[in-house]
């Protein structure tokens, strides 16, 4: 896939896919810090500064991520679920991933609020790393499994309604 190229044919799915690109760019900022911790590139004051920056970036990341997930859970998943079922299958696992991602981020942010040794910071960074890994795969699953289903199972009028519902910003 070419960077910046959207794969989805339906306008509503392009909105969500574009949000994935934006969220991925934010993720790459904080994931670089996580990788540097994992690869022992920090020591002393630099580690403390970068750990504080990671906290800030993850805290800021939560708001657009929450808005994106809210749009999917409020509009996209229920509408798609009318066609493919909502009690089992891909929608259930995707929504569970939403909860799991926030659990990792919230666990990191909760425990990062006090002073830590370098080893403790490194260990806490694993939560952010897990959130990144799950989110990366999560976006791919949505874009390659759920988004194409929309075009196949939803009538044009439903797709247009969904487009109108999703046409909101996830940033302030």
mmCIF file of C-alpha atoms in Angstrom:
data_model
loop_
_atom_site.group_PDB
_atom_site.id
_atom_site.type_symbol
_atom_site.label_atom_id
_atom_site.label_comp_id
_atom_site.label_asym_id
_atom_site.label_seq_id
_atom_site.Cartn_x
_atom_site.Cartn_y
_atom_site.Cartn_z
ATOM 1 C CA UNK A 1 0.000 0.000 0.000
ATOM 2 C CA UNK A 2 1.299 3.403 -0.957
ATOM 3 C CA UNK A 3 1.633 5.798 1.958
ATOM 4 C CA UNK A 4 -1.287 8.202 2.043
ATOM 5 C CA UNK A 5 -3.425 6.116 -0.311
ATOM 6 C CA UNK A 6 -6.861 5.206 0.984
ATOM 7 C CA UNK A 7 -8.126 1.765 0.019
ATOM 8 C CA UNK A 8 -11.812 2.106 0.807
ATOM 9 C CA UNK A 9 -14.242 2.794 -1.998
ATOM 10 C CA UNK A 10 -17.114 4.060 0.138
ATOM 11 C CA UNK A 11 -16.929 7.644 1.471
ATOM 12 C CA UNK A 12 -17.896 6.587 5.017
ATOM 13 C CA UNK A 13 -15.093 4.046 5.183
ATOM 14 C CA UNK A 14 -12.644 6.585 3.756
ATOM 15 C CA UNK A 15 -13.478 8.825 6.722
ATOM 16 C CA UNK A 16 -12.579 6.054 9.177
ATOM 17 C CA UNK A 17 -9.544 5.024 7.156
ATOM 18 C CA UNK A 18 -8.302 8.618 7.096
ATOM 19 C CA UNK A 19 -8.733 8.749 10.873
ATOM 20 C CA UNK A 20 -6.630 5.585 11.101
ATOM 21 C CA UNK A 21 -3.855 7.361 9.176
ATOM 22 C CA UNK A 22 -3.998 10.348 11.510
ATOM 23 C CA UNK A 23 -4.023 8.158 14.629
ATOM 24 C CA UNK A 24 -1.148 6.067 13.229
ATOM 25 C CA UNK A 25 0.938 9.215 12.776
ATOM 26 C CA UNK A 26 0.336 10.121 16.432
ATOM 27 C CA UNK A 27 1.114 6.549 17.465
ATOM 28 C CA UNK A 28 4.441 6.646 15.647
ATOM 29 C CA UNK A 29 5.486 9.658 17.729
ATOM 30 C CA UNK A 30 5.023 7.924 21.060
ATOM 31 C CA UNK A 31 6.024 4.470 19.832
ATOM 32 C CA UNK A 32 9.465 5.804 18.900
ATOM 33 C CA UNK A 33 9.997 6.597 22.588
ATOM 34 C CA UNK A 34 8.788 3.123 23.591
ATOM 35 C CA UNK A 35 11.269 1.538 21.174
ATOM 36 C CA UNK A 36 14.095 3.674 22.495
ATOM 37 C CA UNK A 37 13.303 2.462 26.025
ATOM 38 C CA UNK A 38 13.178 -1.144 24.826
ATOM 39 C CA UNK A 39 16.532 -0.711 23.076
ATOM 40 C CA UNK A 40 18.195 0.876 26.133
ATOM 41 C CA UNK A 41 18.850 4.210 24.416
ATOM 42 C CA UNK A 42 18.032 6.299 27.495
ATOM 43 C CA UNK A 43 19.701 6.792 30.815
ATOM 44 C CA UNK A 44 19.280 9.116 33.776
ATOM 45 C CA UNK A 45 17.694 12.494 33.132
ATOM 46 C CA UNK A 46 17.094 11.743 29.471
ATOM 47 C CA UNK A 47 15.000 8.702 30.434
ATOM 48 C CA UNK A 48 12.984 10.773 32.890
ATOM 49 C CA UNK A 49 12.341 13.482 30.287
ATOM 50 C CA UNK A 50 11.379 11.023 27.583
ATOM 51 C CA UNK A 51 9.138 9.088 29.979
ATOM 52 C CA UNK A 52 7.330 12.349 30.828
ATOM 53 C CA UNK A 53 6.981 13.116 27.111
ATOM 54 C CA UNK A 54 5.566 9.624 26.531
ATOM 55 C CA UNK A 55 2.993 10.248 29.262
ATOM 56 C CA UNK A 56 2.003 13.544 27.672
ATOM 57 C CA UNK A 57 1.755 12.093 24.164
ATOM 58 C CA UNK A 58 -0.330 9.131 25.316
ATOM 59 C CA UNK A 59 -2.602 11.366 27.342
ATOM 60 C CA UNK A 60 -3.160 13.597 24.291
ATOM 61 C CA UNK A 61 -3.638 10.539 22.060
ATOM 62 C CA UNK A 62 -6.560 9.250 24.113
ATOM 63 C CA UNK A 63 -9.001 12.014 23.119
ATOM 64 C CA UNK A 64 -8.953 11.518 19.326
ATOM 65 C CA UNK A 65 -8.766 7.738 19.785
ATOM 66 C CA UNK A 66 -11.793 7.794 22.083
ATOM 67 C CA UNK A 67 -13.740 9.914 19.553
ATOM 68 C CA UNK A 68 -12.788 7.557 16.726
ATOM 69 C CA UNK A 69 -13.833 4.476 18.696
ATOM 70 C CA UNK A 70 -17.057 6.206 19.744
ATOM 71 C CA UNK A 71 -17.957 6.874 16.100
ATOM 72 C CA UNK A 72 -17.307 3.243 15.197
ATOM 73 C CA UNK A 73 -19.224 1.863 18.178
ATOM 74 C CA UNK A 74 -22.160 4.275 17.855
ATOM 75 C CA UNK A 75 -22.682 4.302 14.094
ATOM 76 C CA UNK A 76 -20.542 1.894 12.102
ATOM 77 C CA UNK A 77 -20.649 -1.328 14.121
ATOM 78 C CA UNK A 78 -24.403 -1.320 14.840
ATOM 79 C CA UNK A 79 -25.222 -0.580 11.191
ATOM 80 C CA UNK A 80 -22.869 -3.280 9.899
ATOM 81 C CA UNK A 81 -24.093 -5.613 12.640
ATOM 82 C CA UNK A 82 -27.622 -5.425 11.235
ATOM 83 C CA UNK A 83 -26.266 -7.254 8.195
ATOM 84 C CA UNK A 84 -23.592 -9.604 9.558
ATOM 85 C CA UNK A 85 -24.721 -10.128 13.152
ATOM 86 C CA UNK A 86 -23.610 -8.355 16.261
ATOM 87 C CA UNK A 87 -23.432 -11.085 18.906
ATOM 88 C CA UNK A 88 -20.506 -13.019 17.493
ATOM 89 C CA UNK A 89 -17.888 -12.752 14.804
ATOM 90 C CA UNK A 90 -15.602 -9.895 13.841
ATOM 91 C CA UNK A 91 -17.537 -7.065 15.492
ATOM 92 C CA UNK A 92 -17.322 -8.655 18.932
ATOM 93 C CA UNK A 93 -13.557 -9.137 18.744
ATOM 94 C CA UNK A 94 -12.996 -5.652 17.322
ATOM 95 C CA UNK A 95 -14.958 -4.028 20.159
ATOM 96 C CA UNK A 96 -13.063 -6.118 22.698
ATOM 97 C CA UNK A 97 -9.843 -4.787 21.217
ATOM 98 C CA UNK A 98 -11.090 -1.234 21.815
ATOM 99 C CA UNK A 99 -11.377 -2.051 25.516
ATOM 100 C CA UNK A 100 -8.020 -3.834 25.586
ATOM 101 C CA UNK A 101 -6.220 -0.902 23.938
ATOM 102 C CA UNK A 102 -7.591 1.565 26.483
ATOM 103 C CA UNK A 103 -6.758 -0.846 29.304
ATOM 104 C CA UNK A 104 -3.080 -0.827 28.299
ATOM 105 C CA UNK A 105 -2.954 2.945 27.842
ATOM 106 C CA UNK A 106 -4.810 3.618 31.092
ATOM 107 C CA UNK A 107 -2.634 1.153 33.012
ATOM 108 C CA UNK A 108 0.476 2.927 31.760
ATOM 109 C CA UNK A 109 -0.883 6.390 32.580
ATOM 110 C CA UNK A 110 -2.098 5.336 36.018
ATOM 111 C CA UNK A 111 1.236 3.870 37.082
ATOM 112 C CA UNK A 112 3.424 6.451 35.331
ATOM 113 C CA UNK A 113 2.337 9.255 37.668
ATOM 114 C CA UNK A 114 5.053 8.646 40.243
ATOM 115 C CA UNK A 115 8.832 8.484 40.169
ATOM 116 C CA UNK A 116 10.347 5.306 38.755
ATOM 117 C CA UNK A 117 13.715 3.765 38.220
ATOM 118 C CA UNK A 118 14.918 3.260 34.659
ATOM 119 C CA UNK A 119 13.960 -0.426 34.826
ATOM 120 C CA UNK A 120 10.472 0.443 36.098
ATOM 121 C CA UNK A 121 10.006 2.999 33.307
ATOM 122 C CA UNK A 122 11.129 0.418 30.788
ATOM 123 C CA UNK A 123 8.679 -2.130 32.190
ATOM 124 C CA UNK A 124 5.804 0.376 32.108
ATOM 125 C CA UNK A 125 6.608 1.223 28.510
ATOM 126 C CA UNK A 126 5.652 -2.338 27.606
ATOM 127 C CA UNK A 127 2.001 -1.359 28.143
ATOM 128 C CA UNK A 128 2.320 1.411 25.563
ATOM 129 C CA UNK A 129 4.098 -1.021 23.240
ATOM 130 C CA UNK A 130 1.254 -3.529 23.598
ATOM 131 C CA UNK A 131 -1.319 -0.818 22.853
ATOM 132 C CA UNK A 132 0.636 0.103 19.719
ATOM 133 C CA UNK A 133 0.845 -3.509 18.518
ATOM 134 C CA UNK A 134 -2.847 -4.201 19.098
ATOM 135 C CA UNK A 135 -3.886 -0.930 17.438
ATOM 136 C CA UNK A 136 -1.719 -1.540 14.395
ATOM 137 C CA UNK A 137 -3.238 -4.976 13.770
ATOM 138 C CA UNK A 138 -6.673 -3.646 14.723
ATOM 139 C CA UNK A 139 -6.591 -0.987 12.002
ATOM 140 C CA UNK A 140 -5.522 -3.567 9.412
ATOM 141 C CA UNK A 141 -8.381 -5.895 10.403
ATOM 142 C CA UNK A 142 -10.941 -3.119 10.134
ATOM 143 C CA UNK A 143 -9.600 -1.939 6.781
ATOM 144 C CA UNK A 144 -9.265 -5.382 5.211
ATOM 145 C CA UNK A 145 -12.258 -7.186 6.728
ATOM 146 C CA UNK A 146 -14.937 -4.798 8.021
ATOM 147 C CA UNK A 147 -14.618 -1.869 5.632
ATOM 148 C CA UNK A 148 -14.987 -3.989 2.456
ATOM 149 C CA UNK A 149 -18.041 -5.691 3.984
ATOM 150 C CA UNK A 150 -19.778 -2.333 4.145
ATOM 151 C CA UNK A 151 -19.777 -1.985 0.379
ATOM 152 C CA UNK A 152 -20.971 -5.559 -0.062
ATOM 153 C CA UNK A 153 -23.843 -5.639 2.444
ATOM 154 C CA UNK A 154 -25.136 -2.076 2.832
ATOM 155 C CA UNK A 155 -27.443 -0.386 0.390
ATOM 156 C CA UNK A 156 -26.353 2.967 -1.040
ATOM 157 C CA UNK A 157 -28.817 4.857 1.156
ATOM 158 C CA UNK A 158 -27.381 3.211 4.281
ATOM 159 C CA UNK A 159 -23.851 4.005 3.186
ATOM 160 C CA UNK A 160 -24.815 7.648 2.639
ATOM 161 C CA UNK A 161 -26.489 7.847 6.058
ATOM 162 C CA UNK A 162 -23.389 6.325 7.645
ATOM 163 C CA UNK A 163 -21.229 8.842 5.802
ATOM 164 C CA UNK A 164 -23.275 11.704 7.259
ATOM 165 C CA UNK A 165 -23.046 10.216 10.774
ATOM 166 C CA UNK A 166 -19.280 9.726 10.588
ATOM 167 C CA UNK A 167 -18.544 13.123 9.059
ATOM 168 C CA UNK A 168 -17.298 14.704 12.280
ATOM 169 C CA UNK A 169 -13.863 15.625 13.573
ATOM 170 C CA UNK A 170 -11.899 13.562 16.089
ATOM 171 C CA UNK A 171 -9.609 16.508 16.890
ATOM 172 C CA UNK A 172 -10.442 19.759 18.599
#
